[in-house]
XYZ file of C-alpha atoms in Angstrom:
689
model
C -124.060 44.085 -53.914
C -125.048 44.628 -57.549
C -127.328 42.215 -59.220
C -128.402 41.409 -62.875
C -132.151 41.782 -63.642
C -133.991 41.134 -67.192
C -137.479 42.747 -66.521
C -140.362 42.191 -69.037
C -143.704 43.648 -69.478
C -146.248 42.048 -71.491
C -146.046 43.238 -75.011
C -149.164 45.149 -75.762
C -151.377 44.415 -78.590
C -151.088 46.847 -81.477
C -154.672 47.236 -82.273
C -155.378 50.122 -80.170
C -154.129 52.393 -77.546
C -153.255 51.697 -73.783
C -155.998 51.809 -71.062
C -155.933 52.433 -67.700
C -156.434 48.423 -67.042
C -153.168 47.746 -68.866
C -151.482 50.074 -66.958
C -152.468 49.224 -63.508
C -152.076 45.433 -64.426
C -148.622 45.322 -65.892
C -146.537 48.696 -66.829
C -147.058 50.860 -63.521
C -145.924 47.899 -61.422
C -143.158 46.613 -63.710
C -141.932 50.541 -63.898
C -141.920 50.919 -60.156
C -139.907 47.622 -59.589
C -137.204 48.733 -62.502
C -136.914 52.182 -61.022
C -136.097 50.709 -57.865
C -133.931 48.296 -58.583
C -132.100 51.086 -60.636
C -131.798 53.023 -57.709
C -130.400 50.433 -55.589
C -127.285 50.333 -57.909
C -128.773 46.929 -59.765
C -127.770 46.548 -63.590
C -131.170 46.421 -65.223
C -132.851 45.723 -68.822
C -136.558 46.918 -68.625
C -137.804 45.464 -71.732
C -141.100 45.522 -73.730
C -142.380 46.343 -77.250
C -145.297 45.962 -79.566
C -146.980 42.442 -80.003
C -147.954 43.387 -83.741
C -148.956 39.881 -85.400
C -152.230 37.843 -85.034
C -155.732 37.370 -85.957
C -157.325 40.548 -84.396
C -154.634 42.873 -86.771
C -155.909 41.272 -89.644
C -159.610 41.705 -88.768
C -158.889 45.355 -87.903
C -157.420 45.921 -91.103
C -159.814 44.398 -93.345
C -162.521 46.624 -91.595
C -160.749 49.654 -92.011
C -159.671 48.636 -95.712
C -156.081 49.029 -94.662
C -153.161 46.491 -94.827
C -152.148 45.000 -91.287
C -148.642 46.982 -91.540
C -150.540 49.999 -91.690
C -152.514 49.498 -88.445
C -149.355 48.403 -86.360
C -147.426 51.140 -87.383
C -150.192 53.424 -86.334
C -150.997 52.060 -82.638
C -147.130 51.242 -82.314
C -146.394 55.190 -82.800
C -149.389 56.119 -80.404
C -148.267 53.520 -77.537
C -144.758 54.237 -77.681
C -145.431 58.066 -77.290
C -147.985 57.295 -74.616
C -145.682 55.236 -72.727
C -142.772 57.827 -73.002
C -145.225 60.597 -71.888
C -146.392 58.797 -68.983
C -142.729 57.906 -67.895
C -142.289 54.480 -68.310
C -138.733 53.898 -68.227
C -138.289 51.044 -70.633
C -134.404 50.263 -71.764
C -135.881 49.536 -74.912
C -139.333 49.153 -76.630
C -139.058 47.331 -79.583
C -141.683 45.670 -82.111
C -142.613 42.364 -83.300
C -142.569 43.406 -86.905
C -138.877 44.384 -86.834
C -136.257 42.177 -88.607
C -134.228 41.254 -85.762
C -137.431 39.614 -84.104
C -138.073 37.810 -87.304
C -134.968 36.489 -87.313
C -134.306 35.701 -83.854
C -137.835 33.932 -84.022
C -137.220 31.879 -87.080
C -133.641 30.817 -85.443
C -135.441 29.677 -81.982
C -138.125 27.644 -84.078
C -135.583 26.240 -86.220
C -133.221 25.196 -83.013
C -136.552 23.428 -81.544
C -137.236 21.867 -84.878
C -133.889 20.435 -85.475
C -133.666 19.189 -81.893
C -136.850 16.866 -82.512
C -138.673 19.183 -79.942
C -141.991 19.494 -81.864
C -144.760 17.124 -82.653
C -145.760 17.410 -86.083
C -149.558 16.577 -86.774
C -152.071 16.492 -89.486
C -155.299 17.610 -87.481
C -158.580 18.817 -88.587
C -158.893 22.485 -88.253
C -162.095 24.815 -88.558
C -162.546 26.110 -92.200
C -164.656 28.913 -93.838
C -165.598 27.674 -97.043
C -166.813 30.982 -98.140
C -163.626 32.536 -97.256
C -161.767 30.094 -98.271
C -159.375 29.849 -95.267
C -158.828 28.128 -92.158
C -159.963 30.147 -89.049
C -157.307 30.658 -86.359
C -158.310 31.838 -82.925
C -160.114 34.944 -83.181
C -161.421 34.635 -86.548
C -164.099 31.646 -84.653
C -166.436 32.650 -81.805
C -168.576 30.573 -79.968
C -169.976 29.015 -76.437
C -167.146 28.473 -73.619
C -167.040 24.735 -72.964
C -166.620 25.479 -69.684
C -168.477 28.438 -68.400
C -170.941 28.653 -71.495
C -170.198 32.359 -72.470
C -171.660 32.776 -76.037
C -169.141 34.963 -77.062
C -165.667 33.265 -76.486
C -162.742 33.236 -78.797
C -161.104 30.312 -80.645
C -157.777 30.727 -78.131
C -159.221 32.114 -74.973
C -162.802 32.751 -72.962
C -162.638 36.480 -72.237
C -165.445 35.647 -69.284
C -163.585 33.157 -67.425
C -160.147 33.001 -68.823
C -159.864 29.559 -69.821
C -157.388 28.680 -72.878
C -158.657 26.196 -75.304
C -158.419 25.439 -79.063
C -160.974 26.752 -81.378
C -162.421 23.343 -82.003
C -163.605 22.807 -78.467
C -166.205 25.539 -78.821
C -169.520 24.827 -78.999
C -171.525 25.997 -81.829
C -168.462 27.800 -83.743
C -169.382 30.598 -86.030
C -166.778 32.449 -88.713
C -166.023 35.850 -87.606
C -165.489 36.440 -91.269
C -168.925 35.493 -92.514
C -171.047 34.350 -89.804
C -171.163 30.869 -91.491
C -170.864 27.523 -89.165
C -167.258 26.396 -90.151
C -166.491 22.920 -91.251
C -163.492 20.474 -90.494
C -160.763 20.337 -92.931
C -157.486 18.634 -92.343
C -154.064 20.744 -92.256
C -150.317 20.121 -91.002
C -149.375 21.947 -87.884
C -146.171 21.570 -85.485
C -147.127 21.301 -81.749
C -144.716 21.736 -78.718
C -145.505 18.541 -76.424
C -145.993 20.412 -73.096
C -146.990 17.052 -71.395
C -143.277 16.280 -72.050
C -142.082 18.878 -69.636
C -144.649 18.423 -66.814
C -142.263 17.195 -64.583
C -139.885 20.129 -64.970
C -142.746 22.650 -64.483
C -143.983 20.517 -61.545
C -140.367 20.509 -59.610
C -139.942 24.395 -60.813
C -142.797 25.733 -59.890
C -145.192 23.852 -57.856
C -142.334 22.600 -55.414
C -139.726 25.366 -55.855
C -141.987 28.636 -55.861
C -144.727 27.465 -53.276
C -143.780 29.857 -50.931
C -142.868 33.124 -52.863
C -145.060 33.166 -55.838
C -148.330 34.972 -55.669
C -151.356 32.421 -55.018
C -153.420 33.216 -58.038
C -150.527 32.689 -60.447
C -149.179 29.647 -58.428
C -153.295 28.325 -58.415
C -153.517 28.736 -61.890
C -150.376 26.778 -62.667
C -151.429 23.850 -60.444
C -154.922 23.690 -61.732
C -153.099 23.768 -65.254
C -150.568 20.874 -64.502
C -153.271 18.863 -62.339
C -155.449 18.740 -65.420
C -152.728 16.932 -67.259
C -150.784 19.128 -70.147
C -151.332 18.512 -73.898
C -149.638 19.779 -77.055
C -149.883 23.093 -78.296
C -149.690 24.314 -81.946
C -146.793 26.851 -82.464
C -148.026 27.501 -86.211
C -151.289 28.933 -87.741
C -152.848 29.180 -91.234
C -152.404 32.751 -91.512
C -150.641 35.340 -94.072
C -149.645 37.913 -91.360
C -146.761 36.842 -88.958
C -143.314 35.284 -89.207
C -143.333 32.643 -91.544
C -142.859 28.910 -90.740
C -139.133 28.632 -91.752
C -139.169 25.050 -92.511
C -139.920 22.843 -95.322
C -143.958 22.140 -95.679
C -144.280 25.516 -93.601
C -145.652 27.406 -97.062
C -148.736 29.348 -96.232
C -148.295 29.300 -92.368
C -146.687 31.259 -89.715
C -145.607 31.174 -86.319
C -148.591 31.069 -83.659
C -148.648 34.534 -82.454
C -148.185 33.063 -78.761
C -145.023 31.469 -79.798
C -143.739 34.356 -81.515
C -144.500 37.202 -79.136
C -142.655 36.207 -76.104
C -139.817 35.657 -78.023
C -140.107 39.514 -78.593
C -138.576 39.730 -75.348
C -135.362 38.103 -76.165
C -135.215 40.196 -80.011
C -135.599 43.423 -77.932
C -133.137 42.755 -75.496
C -130.419 41.897 -78.492
C -131.387 45.048 -80.011
C -130.892 47.082 -76.900
C -127.458 45.204 -76.191
C -126.320 45.897 -79.616
C -127.447 49.632 -79.154
C -125.731 49.977 -75.527
C -122.503 47.605 -76.659
C -123.460 44.833 -74.165
C -123.855 41.179 -74.355
C -127.530 40.115 -74.774
C -126.888 36.904 -73.087
C -125.590 37.927 -70.301
C -129.528 38.743 -69.501
C -131.091 35.575 -70.578
C -128.578 32.691 -70.202
C -126.524 33.537 -67.171
C -127.435 31.912 -63.693
C -126.628 34.876 -61.986
C -129.554 36.988 -64.120
C -132.603 37.377 -62.041
C -135.883 37.541 -64.781
C -139.096 38.726 -63.898
C -142.301 38.694 -66.275
C -144.702 41.384 -65.430
C -148.431 40.248 -66.708
C -151.849 40.417 -66.161
C -153.735 37.099 -65.039
C -154.960 36.296 -68.676
C -151.320 35.625 -69.657
C -150.377 33.291 -66.994
C -150.454 29.996 -68.869
C -148.212 31.585 -71.550
C -145.693 33.312 -69.229
C -145.644 30.093 -66.470
C -146.051 27.070 -68.880
C -145.685 27.733 -72.520
C -142.824 29.784 -72.834
C -140.678 28.239 -69.958
C -141.360 25.151 -71.982
C -140.219 26.709 -74.823
C -136.805 28.163 -73.233
C -136.396 24.569 -71.309
C -136.571 22.669 -74.782
C -133.899 25.298 -75.963
C -131.600 24.504 -73.630
C -129.646 27.468 -72.932
C -131.975 30.016 -71.108
C -132.937 30.725 -67.619
C -136.506 30.646 -66.338
C -138.300 33.342 -64.346
C -137.729 33.739 -61.108
C -140.975 35.185 -60.298
C -144.199 36.196 -62.575
C -146.304 38.521 -60.123
C -149.411 38.636 -62.482
C -151.866 41.150 -61.153
C -155.602 40.548 -61.339
C -157.944 42.741 -63.782
C -159.074 46.555 -62.883
C -162.682 47.419 -63.581
C -164.021 50.555 -64.589
C -167.079 52.512 -62.753
C -168.160 48.772 -61.666
C -167.903 47.548 -65.334
C -165.336 45.401 -67.068
C -163.066 47.368 -68.943
C -163.699 46.936 -72.743
C -161.903 48.289 -75.868
C -164.439 47.054 -78.326
C -167.228 48.922 -76.570
C -164.827 52.133 -75.475
C -165.285 51.532 -71.743
C -162.112 52.599 -70.793
C -159.709 55.486 -69.905
C -157.333 55.790 -72.750
C -153.635 56.813 -71.958
C -153.558 59.515 -74.859
C -156.749 60.974 -73.488
C -155.988 61.333 -69.929
C -152.399 62.867 -70.789
C -154.585 65.510 -72.910
C -157.251 66.029 -70.660
C -154.790 66.192 -67.228
C -151.716 67.558 -68.442
C -148.507 67.309 -66.436
C -150.675 65.229 -64.115
C -149.049 61.720 -64.799
C -148.153 61.280 -61.091
C -151.735 61.404 -60.154
C -152.609 58.274 -62.391
C -149.784 56.705 -61.303
C -150.457 56.850 -57.831
C -154.382 56.042 -58.069
C -153.433 53.236 -59.972
C -151.133 51.974 -57.341
C -152.885 52.785 -54.388
C -155.672 50.757 -55.471
C -153.722 48.322 -57.594
C -155.708 44.545 -58.457
C -152.710 42.919 -56.731
C -154.871 40.307 -55.142
C -158.211 40.579 -56.567
C -159.944 42.566 -59.162
C -160.267 46.154 -58.135
C -162.578 49.091 -59.503
C -161.417 52.519 -60.687
C -163.670 55.034 -60.261
C -163.190 58.924 -60.849
C -164.371 59.915 -57.708
C -161.747 57.881 -55.861
C -158.951 59.466 -58.276
C -160.123 62.671 -57.270
C -159.978 61.818 -53.551
C -156.482 60.173 -53.931
C -155.367 63.533 -55.481
C -157.019 66.076 -53.065
C -156.767 64.190 -49.753
C -153.659 62.375 -50.387
C -151.018 64.057 -53.039
C -152.238 67.712 -52.337
C -153.450 67.826 -48.897
C -150.473 65.425 -47.237
C -147.633 65.310 -49.851
C -147.790 68.615 -51.458
C -148.760 70.171 -48.307
C -145.860 69.359 -46.232
C -143.253 69.975 -49.162
C -144.794 73.439 -49.541
C -145.025 74.402 -45.725
C -141.393 73.315 -45.800
C -139.987 75.272 -48.763
C -142.088 78.414 -48.092
C -141.294 78.311 -44.410
C -137.462 77.751 -45.766
C -137.431 80.757 -47.917
C -139.266 83.076 -45.737
C -137.093 82.465 -42.482
C -133.689 81.746 -43.972
C -133.948 83.140 -47.455
C -133.895 79.712 -48.757
C -130.782 78.187 -46.879
C -130.927 75.629 -44.991
C -130.215 76.389 -41.271
C -127.715 74.936 -38.966
C -129.241 72.999 -36.280
C -128.946 73.615 -32.453
C -129.649 70.954 -30.189
C -131.633 67.903 -31.172
C -134.512 66.734 -28.725
C -136.011 63.298 -28.464
C -138.665 64.123 -30.663
C -135.887 65.133 -33.476
C -133.956 62.239 -32.906
C -136.845 60.014 -32.861
C -138.082 61.261 -36.073
C -134.803 61.129 -37.707
C -134.429 57.634 -36.927
C -138.110 56.798 -38.331
C -136.960 58.548 -41.650
C -133.929 56.096 -41.828
C -136.105 53.171 -41.547
C -138.176 54.082 -44.194
C -136.078 52.979 -47.588
C -136.023 49.046 -45.977
C -140.011 49.172 -45.109
C -140.756 50.800 -49.053
C -138.193 48.263 -50.345
C -139.429 45.251 -48.569
C -142.926 45.715 -49.919
C -141.481 46.492 -53.858
C -139.343 43.395 -53.658
C -142.362 41.249 -52.561
C -144.489 43.223 -55.350
C -146.762 44.763 -52.777
C -146.779 48.071 -54.743
C -149.836 48.843 -53.270
C -148.471 48.901 -49.733
C -145.125 50.678 -51.001
C -147.204 53.806 -52.056
C -148.644 53.838 -48.593
C -145.609 53.502 -46.834
C -144.271 56.422 -49.118
C -147.555 58.509 -47.884
C -146.846 57.732 -44.371
C -143.230 59.170 -44.692
C -145.179 62.563 -45.772
C -147.647 62.352 -42.874
C -144.742 62.017 -40.367
C -143.327 65.142 -41.956
C -146.887 66.550 -41.571
C -147.239 65.409 -37.910
C -143.728 66.774 -36.941
C -144.408 70.204 -38.075
C -147.691 70.113 -36.672
C -146.161 69.186 -33.237
C -143.539 71.504 -33.239
C -144.992 74.447 -34.843
C -142.104 76.399 -36.191
C -144.624 79.306 -37.358
C -144.851 79.909 -33.607
C -141.392 79.123 -32.107
C -139.841 81.434 -34.514
C -140.964 84.582 -32.437
C -140.291 82.690 -29.014
C -137.134 80.537 -29.755
C -135.017 81.100 -33.166
C -132.720 78.264 -32.413
C -135.332 75.497 -31.605
C -137.075 76.701 -34.961
C -133.696 76.195 -36.980
C -133.669 72.539 -35.616
C -137.029 71.928 -36.425
C -136.847 73.182 -40.065
C -133.410 71.316 -40.580
C -135.194 67.951 -39.500
C -138.258 68.680 -42.077
C -135.625 69.454 -44.669
C -134.065 66.192 -44.197
C -137.623 64.441 -44.514
C -138.320 66.450 -47.886
C -134.818 65.015 -49.235
C -135.856 61.760 -47.894
C -139.178 62.160 -50.087
C -137.271 63.404 -52.818
C -135.741 60.160 -53.322
C -137.914 57.500 -52.455
C -140.818 58.684 -54.152
C -138.861 58.368 -57.579
C -140.230 54.788 -58.443
C -143.830 55.658 -57.717
C -143.791 59.419 -58.417
C -140.842 59.950 -61.080
C -142.323 63.573 -62.134
C -142.838 64.466 -58.353
C -139.265 63.370 -57.496
C -137.669 65.301 -60.104
C -139.803 68.344 -59.217
C -139.007 68.121 -55.727
C -135.268 67.374 -56.500
C -135.530 70.796 -58.436
C -137.221 72.777 -55.413
C -134.293 71.139 -53.119
C -131.453 71.853 -55.605
C -130.374 68.206 -55.325
C -127.964 68.358 -58.226
C -126.239 71.327 -56.787
C -125.200 68.682 -53.985
C -121.481 67.271 -54.113
C -123.123 63.698 -54.210
C -127.039 63.508 -54.972
C -128.722 61.033 -52.424
C -129.236 57.715 -53.317
C -131.871 55.084 -51.702
C -129.531 53.459 -49.546
C -128.099 57.142 -48.734
C -131.446 58.057 -46.965
C -130.884 54.910 -44.193
C -127.341 55.277 -43.759
C -126.740 59.209 -43.843
C -126.928 61.430 -40.879
C -127.527 64.709 -43.122
C -128.907 64.341 -46.698
C -129.545 68.284 -46.967
C -126.197 70.404 -45.511
C -126.696 73.373 -43.797
C -126.147 76.355 -45.880
C -127.306 74.432 -48.795
C -129.620 76.555 -50.766
C -132.897 76.155 -52.206
C -134.211 77.137 -55.851
C -134.906 80.843 -55.464
C -138.713 82.092 -55.825
C -141.562 80.722 -54.898
C -141.517 77.073 -55.077
C -143.871 75.006 -57.362
C -146.749 73.056 -56.106
C -146.197 69.446 -56.666
C -149.874 68.819 -56.874
C -153.190 70.746 -57.706
C -156.603 70.341 -56.425
C -158.785 68.361 -59.261
C -162.389 69.894 -59.385
C -165.700 68.419 -59.642
C -166.462 69.713 -62.989
C -163.109 68.098 -64.323
C -164.449 64.633 -62.914
C -168.054 65.262 -64.094
C -166.666 65.521 -67.669
C -165.089 62.411 -67.582
C -168.106 60.702 -65.995
C -170.138 62.435 -69.117
C -167.468 61.083 -71.609
C -168.213 57.426 -69.938
C -172.188 57.969 -70.044
C -171.949 58.722 -73.688
C -170.144 55.189 -74.392
C -172.594 53.670 -72.418
C -175.469 54.925 -74.437
C -173.602 54.455 -77.690
C -173.371 50.848 -76.417
C -176.962 50.354 -75.683
C -177.795 51.890 -79.137
C -175.416 49.431 -80.951
C -176.411 46.401 -79.074
C -179.966 47.398 -78.979
C -181.854 44.407 -81.007
C -184.332 45.405 -83.857
C -187.313 43.684 -83.516
C -187.751 40.962 -85.976
C -190.823 41.547 -88.721
C -194.169 40.820 -87.778
C -196.366 38.099 -89.685
C -197.502 39.319 -93.016
C -200.586 41.040 -93.693
C -202.511 41.724 -96.997
C -202.934 45.457 -98.335
C -206.635 44.772 -97.261
C -205.478 44.404 -93.574
C -203.630 47.642 -93.889
C -206.810 49.489 -95.211
C -208.417 48.843 -91.876
C -206.253 50.924 -90.065
C -207.184 54.788 -89.515
C -204.163 56.897 -89.040
C -204.796 60.608 -88.634
C -202.725 63.677 -87.727
C -203.528 65.175 -84.685
C -202.610 67.764 -81.939
C -202.839 67.458 -78.304
C -204.971 70.098 -76.432
C -204.833 69.167 -72.776
C -202.748 66.577 -70.789
C -202.655 65.439 -67.033
C -201.085 62.693 -64.739
C -203.599 59.868 -64.287
C -203.936 59.723 -60.365
C -202.190 56.742 -58.576
C -200.140 55.688 -61.560
C -196.794 56.144 -62.946
C -196.986 55.415 -66.364
C -200.096 56.901 -67.587
C -201.095 60.447 -69.062
C -204.571 61.086 -69.885
C -204.571 63.208 -73.122
C -207.162 64.999 -74.858
C -206.634 64.991 -78.478
C -208.022 66.885 -81.571
C -208.140 64.548 -84.357
C -209.874 66.701 -86.769
C -212.632 64.549 -86.794
C -213.451 65.180 -83.244
C -212.037 65.686 -79.784
C -211.239 62.372 -77.960
C -209.739 61.032 -74.942
C -206.704 58.796 -75.287
C -204.758 57.303 -72.493
C -201.164 57.048 -72.962
C -198.486 55.158 -71.186
C -195.580 57.897 -71.731
C -195.532 59.704 -68.253
C -192.237 58.331 -67.365
C -190.981 59.876 -70.297
C -192.851 63.191 -70.668
C -194.284 65.588 -68.213
C -197.889 66.789 -69.424
C -197.016 70.308 -70.078
C -194.233 68.979 -72.570
C -196.623 67.215 -74.781
C -199.583 70.126 -74.827
C -199.769 71.488 -78.585
C -197.624 68.524 -79.805
C -198.597 67.028 -83.131
C -199.243 63.558 -83.311
C -199.918 60.341 -85.293
C -203.422 58.619 -84.100
C -204.747 55.584 -84.785
C -208.406 56.394 -84.575
C -210.465 53.378 -85.401
C -208.942 51.207 -82.314
C -211.590 49.656 -80.478
C -212.107 51.702 -77.307
C -210.598 50.434 -74.079
C -211.224 51.250 -70.343
C -207.665 51.851 -68.292
C -208.316 52.782 -64.441
C -211.985 53.833 -65.233
C -211.331 55.976 -68.190
C -212.249 55.054 -71.739
C -209.298 55.259 -74.136
C -210.359 56.210 -77.445
C -207.606 55.274 -79.750
C -203.671 55.307 -79.423
C -200.577 57.451 -79.995
C -197.864 56.220 -82.149
C -194.492 55.880 -80.535
C -191.096 54.524 -81.074
C -187.514 54.516 -79.436
C -184.430 56.393 -80.443
C -181.241 55.062 -80.798
C -180.194 55.920 -77.160
C -183.532 54.056 -75.913
C -185.253 57.113 -75.345
C -189.684 57.123 -76.272
C -190.264 59.517 -79.041
C -193.392 60.559 -80.824
C -193.915 59.430 -84.460
C -195.305 62.612 -85.698
C -195.563 64.888 -88.690
C -193.757 67.777 -87.089
C -191.905 68.644 -90.088
C -194.497 68.455 -92.587
C -195.557 71.963 -93.622
C -199.589 72.406 -94.311
C -200.501 69.235 -92.948
C -203.731 69.755 -90.843
C -205.591 67.622 -88.107
C -207.743 64.968 -89.459
C -205.773 64.069 -92.436
C -205.118 60.728 -93.229
C -201.804 59.023 -93.178
C -201.834 56.434 -95.621
């Protein structure tokens, strides 16, 4: 029986492109779920859009010397196009700068305001006198009061995930000027979450103890156990939705009040376009609402937004909020600011027409119950050892043999043996098995069950060996190929939620669209025949579903990440503070000369020391230098160097060192000579002053 679903995916923030952490945490699982629901005949509104308000937008705009609207227009287009190219099947992808959203959010606020659901308070907020403005959330950086992380934002600590107010931070600093802010009075409206504790306890802690993910349930319980407090819904900013009541001048709706309302406004926009009633998807009890989010958004989707909906009075609340944990990259936390990420636009460019490889790798390694790690080697292995060697290999063998033996026509089977009947019965069980995993939000498990169906096909072919029986028993071969083709057809249907591009390719190879009735999800379990005899496959050599990913492609991606790591190290490298002041007379005591290294050898039984013979222009002397880990002896012979010649001699491992070679580090932390290489006509012994 068909049901109505509203599926939301967290609104991505429009200050950068989408990366694999976003995909694994939210968008791929939400898309799998929505595609599955459509395939099983349900009425689905899969909703998302760009989150375009808030402080990081204004910070980026100031940094780039453009307007906030310029920033959101740029990234909204990039994000929307990336999602489309990657096959995320939103029914509507909207944006919170749209008029329909401003109107919807303003109306929502006024409804709660008129019902006296807000608490109006004058409170002290952090204020930057030099910038002449109040410092909302991300304009403040300080030490997290819970974990001690020194770069926590004013609304949330990215290290431990705790939400807080900017005034809770220890040693807060303004992100605009770097100054220590002062406290100044300002008026704001607050949503009294404490008023909704009883409702939240009944709805989640009692009602969803068994069917919500432990990480979601646990975080909600922790919040409620600590006691909920009023939460501000307005901010002192000039970028956002103006507070639509008297006294709201110069203030906007707090982004976490307006953003989830974006789900509603995006549904309105879609319903208007499609001739539907949007209220059916948000206000009818027979509608199932599901929010797909990352774990950092649990509090907003399980406590704040439901409290807003409850306060308004006419909306349903979510049936589930299956938040995922975080995805790391090559052992390190994904970071937009540090460019430690695999960006979706880059992936689509570097791996053209291989969207499903990334979808599969992210699903098979999904961070559903704990933080997981994406590595390029695992990505390569998933493709080569599973998609190519199992799924693709089975389909290619079936299509090639059908073309070779029967000119592409599906043969009429003869007598079915027990193995044939058992295999077909096993195929019929897969829709229910995969559906059970998807409906319980176990997408990783679903991906492996799909691969098990391909394994079933490979094993069946390997056991029955039609390439041998074609020479001895043609009738038996027809039956085997008929059964194998039914498995291929089942894969074409059941792979669509996880591998939509592959599903379409496979349907093209099998000419599914030319069937009287294309197989649906439920047909796989109820019909005895999915591809009838005499149905013809696509003419010509079948397209390979997957191709092997070579080591050089993976090495290129690893090199890209290594370049990011070096750039980060260089950017974060602290400049040594100035040493104590010296006089000109102190400086004149230093005798710096141009010299040339004549000989070099490694000092025995040491890792770091080279013994150098240096022509200083005034003599040839021995200098011991700790550069052996950065340079081989043969690399430095003939090198022009700067030498401090009047340094008192010092014995190192029994060798007297008579001076010092001047060295420094480059931006990447590599040791380099401070030398006069580029100066023409500078001979050994000339003084440097």
